[in-house]
Amino acid sequence: MAVVTLSREMGSGGAEIGLLAAKSPGYRFVDRERIFARVKEAGHKWDKWSEGMDEHTPRLWERYDWSYRGFVAMVQSAIMQEAVSGKVVIMGRGGNFLLKGVPFALRVRIVARLEERIARVSRREKIDEDSARRLIERTERERAGFLLTVYGRDGKDPGDYDLQLDSTGVPVERIAAEICAGLYEKDRLMDEEAIKGLAMRGLAYAIKARLLTGLPFFMPTLDVAFDGEAVCVRGVVRLPRERALVARLSAGAVGGALFFNLEAYLAARQDALLLLRTAIAEPDYSALFRTTESYRAGAEGQQKTQEMLRALTGLLHDVMLLQAGAPERVRNIDITAELQKMAQSVSLHWIEQATQAIGQAESGMRRNLLRSLSLDALAAQMARGA
């Protein structure tokens, strides 16, 4: 079920190599036509985007155009859907960036000397070599611009791939055989956790595409990502009905989006904030004691405790991001000001100790029915480290 992404310099024989690699038993070749067939399923509106924007450097107005963002999201979602199905060779369009970190994805780049590429393009397109050189330069410039705009990388760094192969003077069959050999190695890295992780990442891109193409209003700072536990949707909306529409579109994405109970999360976060404030700055534990008394024994109390500890971990993560100078990655954006004050009051070492204490509390509370006392002890332990 391993997956191949294939990036190529124009004229390096990448498409031919990809077709040969896809002849491995059960594999499929996913090229431009296959990807944009999926995009066009969303409606005729996207035909023009598919024809004019494929691996194209977007102009300034396009970069901020909601439709362009929707088009890119649909391309990414189509690629991820193909990857989730497994046993595919995916050509270009940033697939190597989308599948970064997937253990069973083999990310390949094909390169060749410019002279050989010019000769190959000249023969294929039936044009002279000067025209072939200009075509290569223009195509490479457009591809790099597209990748730079979408992923912040131009696709030329060998470090962005698992394998870079030079096809200069080498039969394409030999290059394809090397890729197939790499597939066998990647197959060994497949396990249930890795497969689930890819499926959840695919779900995140499906939700993002649905939001960017289905919302009737502009949603700034929209981000949809799988954080290792759940698919998280972040962004700014003005009205309750807008938030309700975002929730409906997210839950309706193919793949079974996880339901996010905002009210329950805010309640858990409020308790987590109280615990943090007590540990960092407030020596009076009376307010904390009144809150932790509500954390009872039983299944309901266990779930409430777990939700609070997850919220607490998320707050600490945001504090760490603020310390690192990355406020754009903070999730709890509505309380950034308070989190910033906390970030200025504690050290990275304290955050590490607090995170370890939370892990110990989670482990201990599976056996301890007196959860309120455990939470009080957690706050005291964190306070000693502050």
mmCIF file of C-alpha atoms in Angstrom:
data_model
loop_
_atom_site.group_PDB
_atom_site.id
_atom_site.type_symbol
_atom_site.label_atom_id
_atom_site.label_comp_id
_atom_site.label_asym_id
_atom_site.label_seq_id
_atom_site.Cartn_x
_atom_site.Cartn_y
_atom_site.Cartn_z
ATOM 1 C CA MET A 1 0.000 0.000 0.000
ATOM 2 C CA ALA A 2 3.063 2.284 -0.134
ATOM 3 C CA VAL A 3 2.641 5.545 -2.021
ATOM 4 C CA VAL A 4 5.021 7.283 -4.447
ATOM 5 C CA THR A 5 5.144 11.004 -5.150
ATOM 6 C CA LEU A 6 7.166 11.911 -8.217
ATOM 7 C CA SER A 7 8.593 15.378 -8.781
ATOM 8 C CA ARG A 8 10.534 15.964 -11.987
ATOM 9 C CA GLU A 9 12.502 18.488 -13.945
ATOM 10 C CA MET A 10 10.936 19.087 -17.333
ATOM 11 C CA GLY A 11 12.507 16.800 -19.906
ATOM 12 C CA SER A 12 13.990 14.398 -17.337
ATOM 13 C CA GLY A 13 11.669 11.552 -18.364
ATOM 14 C CA GLY A 14 9.668 11.754 -15.121
ATOM 15 C CA ALA A 15 6.281 10.918 -16.635
ATOM 16 C CA GLU A 16 7.632 7.874 -18.468
ATOM 17 C CA ILE A 17 9.405 6.701 -15.330
ATOM 18 C CA GLY A 18 6.219 7.173 -13.299
ATOM 19 C CA LEU A 19 4.199 5.105 -15.752
ATOM 20 C CA LEU A 20 6.752 2.300 -15.570
ATOM 21 C CA ALA A 21 6.832 2.362 -11.756
ATOM 22 C CA ALA A 22 3.035 2.202 -11.701
ATOM 23 C CA LYS A 23 3.212 -1.161 -13.469
ATOM 24 C CA SER A 24 4.029 -2.719 -10.101
ATOM 25 C CA PRO A 25 1.196 -5.111 -9.162
ATOM 26 C CA GLY A 26 -1.894 -3.217 -8.058
ATOM 27 C CA TYR A 27 -0.479 0.287 -8.572
ATOM 28 C CA ARG A 28 -2.135 3.180 -10.393
ATOM 29 C CA PHE A 29 -0.661 6.212 -12.136
ATOM 30 C CA VAL A 30 -2.161 9.521 -10.960
ATOM 31 C CA ASP A 31 -1.357 12.386 -13.295
ATOM 32 C CA ARG A 32 -2.817 15.788 -14.143
ATOM 33 C CA GLU A 33 -5.901 14.318 -15.855
ATOM 34 C CA ARG A 34 -6.758 12.088 -12.908
ATOM 35 C CA ILE A 35 -6.351 14.864 -10.324
ATOM 36 C CA PHE A 36 -8.341 17.438 -12.259
ATOM 37 C CA ALA A 37 -11.084 14.953 -13.050
ATOM 38 C CA ARG A 38 -11.690 14.900 -9.302
ATOM 39 C CA VAL A 39 -11.569 18.699 -9.103
ATOM 40 C CA LYS A 40 -14.070 19.100 -11.933
ATOM 41 C CA GLU A 41 -16.533 16.885 -10.087
ATOM 42 C CA ALA A 42 -17.162 19.968 -7.908
ATOM 43 C CA GLY A 43 -18.703 21.812 -10.862
ATOM 44 C CA HIS A 44 -17.957 23.573 -14.142
ATOM 45 C CA LYS A 45 -16.789 26.678 -12.299
ATOM 46 C CA TRP A 46 -13.489 24.966 -11.647
ATOM 47 C CA ASP A 47 -12.771 24.015 -15.262
ATOM 48 C CA LYS A 48 -11.069 27.339 -15.974
ATOM 49 C CA TRP A 49 -8.962 27.067 -12.853
ATOM 50 C CA SER A 50 -7.827 23.584 -13.836
ATOM 51 C CA GLU A 51 -6.886 24.738 -17.313
ATOM 52 C CA GLY A 52 -5.097 27.959 -16.384
ATOM 53 C CA MET A 53 -3.695 27.436 -12.889
ATOM 54 C CA ASP A 54 -2.045 24.019 -12.999
ATOM 55 C CA GLU A 55 1.486 24.449 -11.557
ATOM 56 C CA HIS A 56 1.245 28.116 -12.405
ATOM 57 C CA THR A 57 2.799 30.971 -10.429
ATOM 58 C CA PRO A 58 -0.219 32.903 -9.131
ATOM 59 C CA ARG A 59 -0.351 36.620 -9.718
ATOM 60 C CA LEU A 60 -0.687 38.921 -6.732
ATOM 61 C CA TRP A 61 -4.490 39.181 -6.993
ATOM 62 C CA GLU A 62 -4.797 35.416 -7.375
ATOM 63 C CA ARG A 63 -2.904 34.742 -4.152
ATOM 64 C CA TYR A 64 -5.579 36.555 -2.182
ATOM 65 C CA ASP A 65 -8.508 35.331 -4.274
ATOM 66 C CA TRP A 66 -10.854 33.059 -2.306
ATOM 67 C CA SER A 67 -11.501 30.973 -5.444
ATOM 68 C CA TYR A 68 -7.786 30.363 -5.970
ATOM 69 C CA ARG A 69 -7.437 29.159 -2.396
ATOM 70 C CA GLY A 70 -10.415 26.892 -2.991
ATOM 71 C CA PHE A 71 -8.863 25.514 -6.165
ATOM 72 C CA VAL A 72 -5.574 24.747 -4.408
ATOM 73 C CA ALA A 73 -7.414 23.081 -1.535
ATOM 74 C CA MET A 74 -9.341 20.858 -3.952
ATOM 75 C CA VAL A 75 -6.120 19.832 -5.725
ATOM 76 C CA GLN A 76 -4.570 18.979 -2.359
ATOM 77 C CA SER A 77 -7.667 17.071 -1.288
ATOM 78 C CA ALA A 78 -7.693 15.108 -4.565
ATOM 79 C CA ILE A 79 -4.041 14.143 -4.090
ATOM 80 C CA MET A 80 -4.675 13.082 -0.494
ATOM 81 C CA GLN A 81 -7.703 11.001 -1.497
ATOM 82 C CA GLU A 82 -5.561 9.150 -4.010
ATOM 83 C CA ALA A 83 -2.818 8.641 -1.418
ATOM 84 C CA VAL A 84 -5.268 7.319 1.174
ATOM 85 C CA SER A 85 -6.475 4.710 -1.332
ATOM 86 C CA GLY A 86 -2.881 3.431 -1.499
ATOM 87 C CA LYS A 87 -0.717 1.874 -4.214
ATOM 88 C CA VAL A 88 -0.434 4.988 -6.360
ATOM 89 C CA VAL A 89 2.288 6.911 -8.167
ATOM 90 C CA ILE A 90 1.348 10.602 -7.917
ATOM 91 C CA MET A 91 2.892 13.046 -10.376
ATOM 92 C CA GLY A 92 3.973 16.502 -9.211
ATOM 93 C CA ARG A 93 1.813 19.275 -7.723
ATOM 94 C CA GLY A 94 3.534 19.241 -4.344
ATOM 95 C CA GLY A 95 2.630 15.703 -3.377
ATOM 96 C CA ASN A 96 5.998 15.327 -1.653
ATOM 97 C CA PHE A 97 5.132 18.209 0.699
ATOM 98 C CA LEU A 98 1.634 16.925 1.401
ATOM 99 C CA LEU A 99 2.927 13.478 2.361
ATOM 100 C CA LYS A 100 5.934 14.617 4.361
ATOM 101 C CA GLY A 101 6.194 12.519 7.505
ATOM 102 C CA VAL A 102 4.078 9.633 6.183
ATOM 103 C CA PRO A 103 6.299 6.588 6.908
ATOM 104 C CA PHE A 104 5.169 4.561 3.895
ATOM 105 C CA ALA A 105 5.339 7.406 1.339
ATOM 106 C CA LEU A 106 8.335 7.359 -1.017
ATOM 107 C CA ARG A 107 9.003 10.918 -2.192
ATOM 108 C CA VAL A 108 11.102 10.879 -5.377
ATOM 109 C CA ARG A 109 12.579 13.615 -7.572
ATOM 110 C CA ILE A 110 13.906 12.979 -11.104
ATOM 111 C CA VAL A 111 16.588 15.314 -12.477
ATOM 112 C CA ALA A 112 18.837 15.319 -15.555
ATOM 113 C CA ARG A 113 21.477 17.500 -17.212
ATOM 114 C CA LEU A 114 20.015 20.495 -18.998
ATOM 115 C CA GLU A 115 21.470 19.508 -22.386
ATOM 116 C CA GLU A 116 19.768 16.137 -22.294
ATOM 117 C CA ARG A 117 16.482 17.674 -21.191
ATOM 118 C CA ILE A 118 16.609 20.215 -24.033
ATOM 119 C CA ALA A 119 17.203 17.439 -26.543
ATOM 120 C CA ARG A 120 14.360 15.322 -25.169
ATOM 121 C CA VAL A 121 11.858 18.218 -25.152
ATOM 122 C CA SER A 122 12.957 19.258 -28.649
ATOM 123 C CA ARG A 123 12.218 15.759 -29.986
ATOM 124 C CA ARG A 124 8.958 15.380 -28.095
ATOM 125 C CA GLU A 125 7.499 18.791 -28.956
ATOM 126 C CA LYS A 126 9.041 18.934 -32.437
ATOM 127 C CA ILE A 127 10.657 22.327 -31.823
ATOM 128 C CA ASP A 128 14.204 23.635 -32.173
ATOM 129 C CA GLU A 129 16.566 23.533 -29.192
ATOM 130 C CA ASP A 130 16.395 27.280 -28.447
ATOM 131 C CA SER A 131 12.621 27.054 -28.215
ATOM 132 C CA ALA A 132 12.953 23.923 -26.060
ATOM 133 C CA ARG A 133 15.306 25.748 -23.688
ATOM 134 C CA ARG A 134 12.885 28.662 -23.308
ATOM 135 C CA LEU A 135 9.975 26.271 -22.743
ATOM 136 C CA ILE A 136 11.908 24.436 -20.031
ATOM 137 C CA GLU A 137 12.931 27.666 -18.311
ATOM 138 C CA ARG A 138 9.376 29.030 -18.354
ATOM 139 C CA THR A 139 7.830 25.764 -17.151
ATOM 140 C CA GLU A 140 10.359 25.349 -14.356
ATOM 141 C CA ARG A 141 9.840 28.942 -13.267
ATOM 142 C CA GLU A 142 6.053 28.497 -13.133
ATOM 143 C CA ARG A 143 6.268 25.206 -11.235
ATOM 144 C CA ALA A 144 8.681 26.650 -8.682
ATOM 145 C CA GLY A 145 6.481 29.727 -8.235
ATOM 146 C CA PHE A 146 3.409 27.579 -7.609
ATOM 147 C CA LEU A 147 5.178 25.456 -5.004
ATOM 148 C CA LEU A 148 6.741 28.482 -3.338
ATOM 149 C CA THR A 149 3.357 30.179 -3.022
ATOM 150 C CA VAL A 150 1.525 27.130 -1.678
ATOM 151 C CA TYR A 151 4.216 25.352 0.361
ATOM 152 C CA GLY A 152 6.954 27.928 0.872
ATOM 153 C CA ARG A 153 9.462 25.705 -0.970
ATOM 154 C CA ASP A 154 10.454 25.715 -4.648
ATOM 155 C CA GLY A 155 10.735 21.933 -4.961
ATOM 156 C CA LYS A 156 14.415 21.936 -5.951
ATOM 157 C CA ASP A 157 15.997 20.990 -2.618
ATOM 158 C CA PRO A 158 17.033 17.300 -2.504
ATOM 159 C CA GLY A 159 16.318 17.409 1.233
ATOM 160 C CA ASP A 160 12.594 17.584 0.460
ATOM 161 C CA TYR A 161 12.695 14.045 -0.967
ATOM 162 C CA ASP A 162 13.563 10.545 0.154
ATOM 163 C CA LEU A 163 15.251 9.798 -3.146
ATOM 164 C CA GLN A 164 16.677 11.975 -5.938
ATOM 165 C CA LEU A 165 17.621 10.144 -9.134
ATOM 166 C CA ASP A 166 19.572 11.489 -12.105
ATOM 167 C CA SER A 167 18.259 10.097 -15.385
ATOM 168 C CA THR A 168 21.125 11.489 -17.484
ATOM 169 C CA GLY A 169 22.270 8.661 -19.748
ATOM 170 C CA VAL A 170 20.355 6.082 -17.690
ATOM 171 C CA PRO A 171 17.552 3.952 -19.157
ATOM 172 C CA VAL A 172 14.185 4.906 -17.707
ATOM 173 C CA GLU A 173 13.567 1.226 -16.907
ATOM 174 C CA ARG A 174 16.507 1.233 -14.501
ATOM 175 C CA ILE A 175 15.263 4.363 -12.745
ATOM 176 C CA ALA A 176 11.790 2.837 -12.405
ATOM 177 C CA ALA A 177 13.327 -0.343 -10.956
ATOM 178 C CA GLU A 178 15.103 1.704 -8.271
ATOM 179 C CA ILE A 179 11.798 3.281 -7.306
ATOM 180 C CA CYS A 180 10.105 -0.109 -7.102
ATOM 181 C CA ALA A 181 12.905 -1.365 -4.855
ATOM 182 C CA GLY A 182 12.298 1.596 -2.573
ATOM 183 C CA LEU A 183 8.603 0.716 -2.447
ATOM 184 C CA TYR A 184 9.336 -2.654 -0.878
ATOM 185 C CA GLU A 185 11.278 -0.922 1.887
ATOM 186 C CA LYS A 186 8.472 1.554 2.515
ATOM 187 C CA ASP A 187 5.906 -1.238 2.689
ATOM 188 C CA ARG A 188 7.668 -2.495 5.816
ATOM 189 C CA LEU A 189 6.976 0.790 7.584
ATOM 190 C CA MET A 190 3.210 0.486 7.310
ATOM 191 C CA ASP A 191 1.264 -0.054 10.506
ATOM 192 C CA GLU A 192 -2.208 0.731 11.794
ATOM 193 C CA GLU A 193 -1.162 4.036 13.360
ATOM 194 C CA ALA A 194 0.520 5.294 10.173
ATOM 195 C CA ILE A 195 -2.469 4.332 8.021
ATOM 196 C CA LYS A 196 -4.884 6.059 10.404
ATOM 197 C CA GLY A 197 -2.663 9.145 10.492
ATOM 198 C CA LEU A 198 -2.738 9.444 6.696
ATOM 199 C CA ALA A 199 -6.520 8.947 6.641
ATOM 200 C CA MET A 200 -6.993 11.720 9.187
ATOM 201 C CA ARG A 201 -4.720 14.066 7.253
ATOM 202 C CA GLY A 202 -6.746 13.276 4.156
ATOM 203 C CA LEU A 203 -9.910 14.109 6.083
ATOM 204 C CA ALA A 204 -8.429 17.455 7.144
ATOM 205 C CA TYR A 205 -7.757 18.410 3.520
ATOM 206 C CA ALA A 206 -11.249 17.290 2.504
ATOM 207 C CA ILE A 207 -12.780 19.522 5.170
ATOM 208 C CA LYS A 208 -10.584 22.454 4.154
ATOM 209 C CA ALA A 209 -11.585 22.088 0.508
ATOM 210 C CA ARG A 210 -15.250 21.911 1.464
ATOM 211 C CA LEU A 211 -15.019 25.060 3.584
ATOM 212 C CA LEU A 212 -13.077 27.077 1.004
ATOM 213 C CA THR A 213 -15.485 26.154 -1.782
ATOM 214 C CA GLY A 214 -18.737 26.012 0.188
ATOM 215 C CA LEU A 215 -18.737 29.015 2.498
ATOM 216 C CA PRO A 216 -20.638 32.085 1.225
ATOM 217 C CA PHE A 217 -18.431 34.396 3.313
ATOM 218 C CA PHE A 218 -14.723 35.099 3.700
ATOM 219 C CA MET A 219 -13.115 33.334 6.672
ATOM 220 C CA PRO A 220 -9.681 34.817 7.464
ATOM 221 C CA THR A 221 -6.881 32.708 8.962
ATOM 222 C CA LEU A 222 -8.692 29.473 8.083
ATOM 223 C CA ASP A 223 -6.616 26.451 8.962
ATOM 224 C CA VAL A 224 -7.588 22.789 9.082
ATOM 225 C CA ALA A 225 -5.083 20.216 10.310
ATOM 226 C CA PHE A 226 -4.773 16.855 12.038
ATOM 227 C CA ASP A 227 -2.896 17.394 15.303
ATOM 228 C CA GLY A 228 -2.257 13.739 16.053
ATOM 229 C CA GLU A 229 -5.527 13.233 17.901
ATOM 230 C CA ALA A 230 -8.264 15.052 16.007
ATOM 231 C CA VAL A 231 -8.917 17.248 13.002
ATOM 232 C CA CYS A 232 -8.915 20.855 14.210
ATOM 233 C CA VAL A 233 -10.640 23.687 12.340
ATOM 234 C CA ARG A 234 -9.422 27.190 13.227
ATOM 235 C CA GLY A 235 -10.486 30.541 11.877
ATOM 236 C CA VAL A 236 -12.388 33.730 12.579
ATOM 237 C CA VAL A 237 -16.133 34.121 12.142
ATOM 238 C CA ARG A 238 -18.317 37.068 13.127
ATOM 239 C CA LEU A 239 -21.763 35.599 13.681
ATOM 240 C CA PRO A 240 -23.210 32.493 15.377
ATOM 241 C CA ARG A 241 -24.865 31.414 12.118
ATOM 242 C CA GLU A 242 -21.467 31.539 10.367
ATOM 243 C CA ARG A 243 -19.956 29.327 13.054
ATOM 244 C CA ALA A 244 -22.892 26.924 12.706
ATOM 245 C CA LEU A 245 -22.345 26.692 8.948
ATOM 246 C CA VAL A 246 -18.629 25.990 9.414
ATOM 247 C CA ALA A 247 -19.487 23.221 11.876
ATOM 248 C CA ARG A 248 -22.061 21.706 9.507
ATOM 249 C CA LEU A 249 -19.731 21.720 6.502
ATOM 250 C CA SER A 250 -16.896 20.273 8.564
ATOM 251 C CA ALA A 251 -18.984 17.451 9.979
ATOM 252 C CA GLY A 252 -20.327 16.630 6.523
ATOM 253 C CA ALA A 253 -16.935 15.950 4.944
ATOM 254 C CA VAL A 254 -16.436 12.458 3.584
ATOM 255 C CA GLY A 255 -14.564 10.343 6.107
ATOM 256 C CA GLY A 256 -16.478 11.073 9.291
ATOM 257 C CA ALA A 257 -15.239 14.254 10.878
ATOM 258 C CA LEU A 258 -14.979 14.222 14.637
ATOM 259 C CA PHE A 259 -17.660 16.229 16.427
ATOM 260 C CA PHE A 260 -16.242 19.169 18.347
ATOM 261 C CA ASN A 261 -18.281 20.315 21.337
ATOM 262 C CA LEU A 262 -17.225 23.951 21.680
ATOM 263 C CA GLU A 263 -19.237 24.547 24.842
ATOM 264 C CA ALA A 264 -17.643 21.572 26.612
ATOM 265 C CA TYR A 265 -14.176 22.607 25.459
ATOM 266 C CA LEU A 266 -14.599 26.186 26.734
ATOM 267 C CA ALA A 267 -15.745 24.857 30.114
ATOM 268 C CA ALA A 268 -12.736 22.532 30.318
ATOM 269 C CA ARG A 269 -10.416 25.331 29.217
ATOM 270 C CA GLN A 270 -11.779 27.677 31.886
ATOM 271 C CA ASP A 271 -10.889 25.114 34.576
ATOM 272 C CA ALA A 272 -7.489 24.560 32.976
ATOM 273 C CA LEU A 273 -6.844 28.306 32.977
ATOM 274 C CA LEU A 274 -7.737 28.482 36.659
ATOM 275 C CA LEU A 275 -5.269 25.700 37.416
ATOM 276 C CA LEU A 276 -2.569 27.484 35.404
ATOM 277 C CA ARG A 277 -3.207 30.833 37.079
ATOM 278 C CA THR A 278 -3.048 29.190 40.495
ATOM 279 C CA ALA A 279 0.206 27.408 39.663
ATOM 280 C CA ILE A 280 1.898 30.467 38.175
ATOM 281 C CA ALA A 281 0.765 33.501 40.114
ATOM 282 C CA GLU A 282 -2.019 32.978 42.646
ATOM 283 C CA PRO A 283 -1.088 31.525 46.060
ATOM 284 C CA ASP A 284 -4.762 31.295 47.096
ATOM 285 C CA TYR A 285 -6.011 27.787 46.315
ATOM 286 C CA SER A 286 -9.599 28.306 47.507
ATOM 287 C CA ALA A 287 -11.035 28.995 44.031
ATOM 288 C CA LEU A 288 -9.239 25.962 42.620
ATOM 289 C CA PHE A 289 -10.507 23.727 45.438
ATOM 290 C CA ARG A 290 -14.105 24.790 44.759
ATOM 291 C CA THR A 291 -13.653 23.914 41.078
ATOM 292 C CA THR A 292 -11.900 20.563 41.525
ATOM 293 C CA GLU A 293 -14.632 19.378 43.904
ATOM 294 C CA SER A 294 -16.849 18.991 40.832
ATOM 295 C CA TYR A 295 -14.517 16.345 39.370
ATOM 296 C CA ARG A 296 -16.197 13.214 40.707
ATOM 297 C CA ALA A 297 -15.518 9.509 40.446
ATOM 298 C CA GLY A 298 -17.073 7.419 37.701
ATOM 299 C CA ALA A 299 -17.022 7.457 33.899
ATOM 300 C CA GLU A 300 -18.474 10.957 33.614
ATOM 301 C CA GLY A 301 -15.884 12.369 35.996
ATOM 302 C CA GLN A 302 -13.102 10.581 34.137
ATOM 303 C CA GLN A 303 -14.171 12.080 30.825
ATOM 304 C CA LYS A 304 -14.412 15.554 32.352
ATOM 305 C CA THR A 305 -10.942 15.190 33.829
ATOM 306 C CA GLN A 306 -9.454 14.019 30.550
ATOM 307 C CA GLU A 307 -11.018 16.943 28.693
ATOM 308 C CA MET A 308 -9.591 19.407 31.208
ATOM 309 C CA LEU A 309 -6.109 17.888 31.041
ATOM 310 C CA ARG A 310 -6.177 17.978 27.234
ATOM 311 C CA ALA A 311 -7.190 21.641 27.365
ATOM 312 C CA LEU A 312 -4.382 22.285 29.855
ATOM 313 C CA THR A 313 -1.865 20.603 27.553
ATOM 314 C CA GLY A 314 -3.102 22.727 24.651
ATOM 315 C CA LEU A 315 -2.682 25.914 26.700
ATOM 316 C CA LEU A 316 0.876 24.969 27.606
ATOM 317 C CA HIS A 317 1.587 24.269 23.949
ATOM 318 C CA ASP A 318 0.346 27.740 23.044
ATOM 319 C CA VAL A 319 2.474 29.311 25.786
ATOM 320 C CA MET A 320 5.499 27.500 24.365
ATOM 321 C CA LEU A 321 4.698 28.755 20.844
ATOM 322 C CA LEU A 322 4.477 32.320 22.126
ATOM 323 C CA GLN A 323 7.848 31.922 23.826
ATOM 324 C CA ALA A 324 9.249 30.658 20.525
ATOM 325 C CA GLY A 325 7.944 33.729 18.668
ATOM 326 C CA ALA A 326 5.297 31.846 16.673
ATOM 327 C CA PRO A 327 1.991 33.531 17.626
ATOM 328 C CA GLU A 328 0.461 32.623 14.257
ATOM 329 C CA ARG A 329 0.388 28.957 15.350
ATOM 330 C CA VAL A 330 -1.478 29.569 18.607
ATOM 331 C CA ARG A 331 -4.815 27.755 18.733
ATOM 332 C CA ASN A 332 -6.522 29.597 21.572
ATOM 333 C CA ILE A 333 -6.375 32.888 19.714
ATOM 334 C CA ASP A 334 -9.153 34.508 21.744
ATOM 335 C CA ILE A 335 -7.011 34.514 24.909
ATOM 336 C CA THR A 336 -3.633 35.249 23.329
ATOM 337 C CA ALA A 337 -3.068 38.291 25.559
ATOM 338 C CA GLU A 338 -3.342 36.263 28.777
ATOM 339 C CA LEU A 339 -1.241 33.439 27.356
ATOM 340 C CA GLN A 340 1.425 35.967 26.377
ATOM 341 C CA LYS A 341 1.642 37.155 29.998
ATOM 342 C CA MET A 342 2.027 33.552 31.109
ATOM 343 C CA ALA A 343 4.756 33.010 28.515
ATOM 344 C CA GLN A 344 6.680 35.895 30.055
ATOM 345 C CA SER A 345 6.291 34.455 33.571
ATOM 346 C CA VAL A 346 7.558 30.896 33.097
ATOM 347 C CA SER A 347 10.550 29.192 31.538
ATOM 348 C CA LEU A 348 10.692 26.484 28.895
ATOM 349 C CA HIS A 349 12.024 24.152 31.578
ATOM 350 C CA TRP A 350 8.914 24.831 33.671
ATOM 351 C CA ILE A 351 6.665 24.040 30.697
ATOM 352 C CA GLU A 352 8.501 20.737 30.167
ATOM 353 C CA GLN A 353 8.097 19.838 33.857
ATOM 354 C CA ALA A 354 4.431 20.816 33.817
ATOM 355 C CA THR A 355 3.792 18.662 30.737
ATOM 356 C CA GLN A 356 5.463 15.699 32.432
ATOM 357 C CA ALA A 357 3.353 16.288 35.554
ATOM 358 C CA ILE A 358 0.183 16.236 33.437
ATOM 359 C CA GLY A 359 1.263 12.922 31.917
ATOM 360 C CA GLN A 360 1.845 11.487 35.385
ATOM 361 C CA ALA A 361 -1.549 12.780 36.538
ATOM 362 C CA GLU A 362 -3.296 11.168 33.546
ATOM 363 C CA SER A 363 -1.600 7.870 34.289
ATOM 364 C CA GLY A 364 -2.345 8.039 38.011
ATOM 365 C CA MET A 365 -5.990 9.025 37.615
ATOM 366 C CA ARG A 366 -6.771 5.840 35.713
ATOM 367 C CA ARG A 367 -6.372 4.134 39.082
ATOM 368 C CA ASN A 368 -7.257 6.973 41.478
ATOM 369 C CA LEU A 369 -10.946 7.679 42.091
ATOM 370 C CA LEU A 370 -10.191 10.826 44.131
ATOM 371 C CA ARG A 371 -9.673 12.951 41.064
ATOM 372 C CA SER A 372 -10.223 16.263 42.833
ATOM 373 C CA LEU A 373 -7.272 15.567 45.151
ATOM 374 C CA SER A 374 -5.156 14.516 42.161
ATOM 375 C CA LEU A 375 -5.867 17.809 40.387
ATOM 376 C CA ASP A 376 -5.042 19.782 43.527
ATOM 377 C CA ALA A 377 -1.766 17.880 43.809
ATOM 378 C CA LEU A 378 -1.036 18.600 40.132
ATOM 379 C CA ALA A 379 -1.507 22.333 40.681
ATOM 380 C CA ALA A 380 0.747 22.244 43.727
ATOM 381 C CA GLN A 381 3.423 20.305 41.851
ATOM 382 C CA MET A 382 3.327 22.809 38.975
ATOM 383 C CA ALA A 383 3.484 25.721 41.433
ATOM 384 C CA ARG A 384 6.632 24.330 43.057
ATOM 385 C CA GLY A 385 8.333 24.352 39.680
ATOM 386 C CA ALA A 386 7.291 27.897 38.757
#
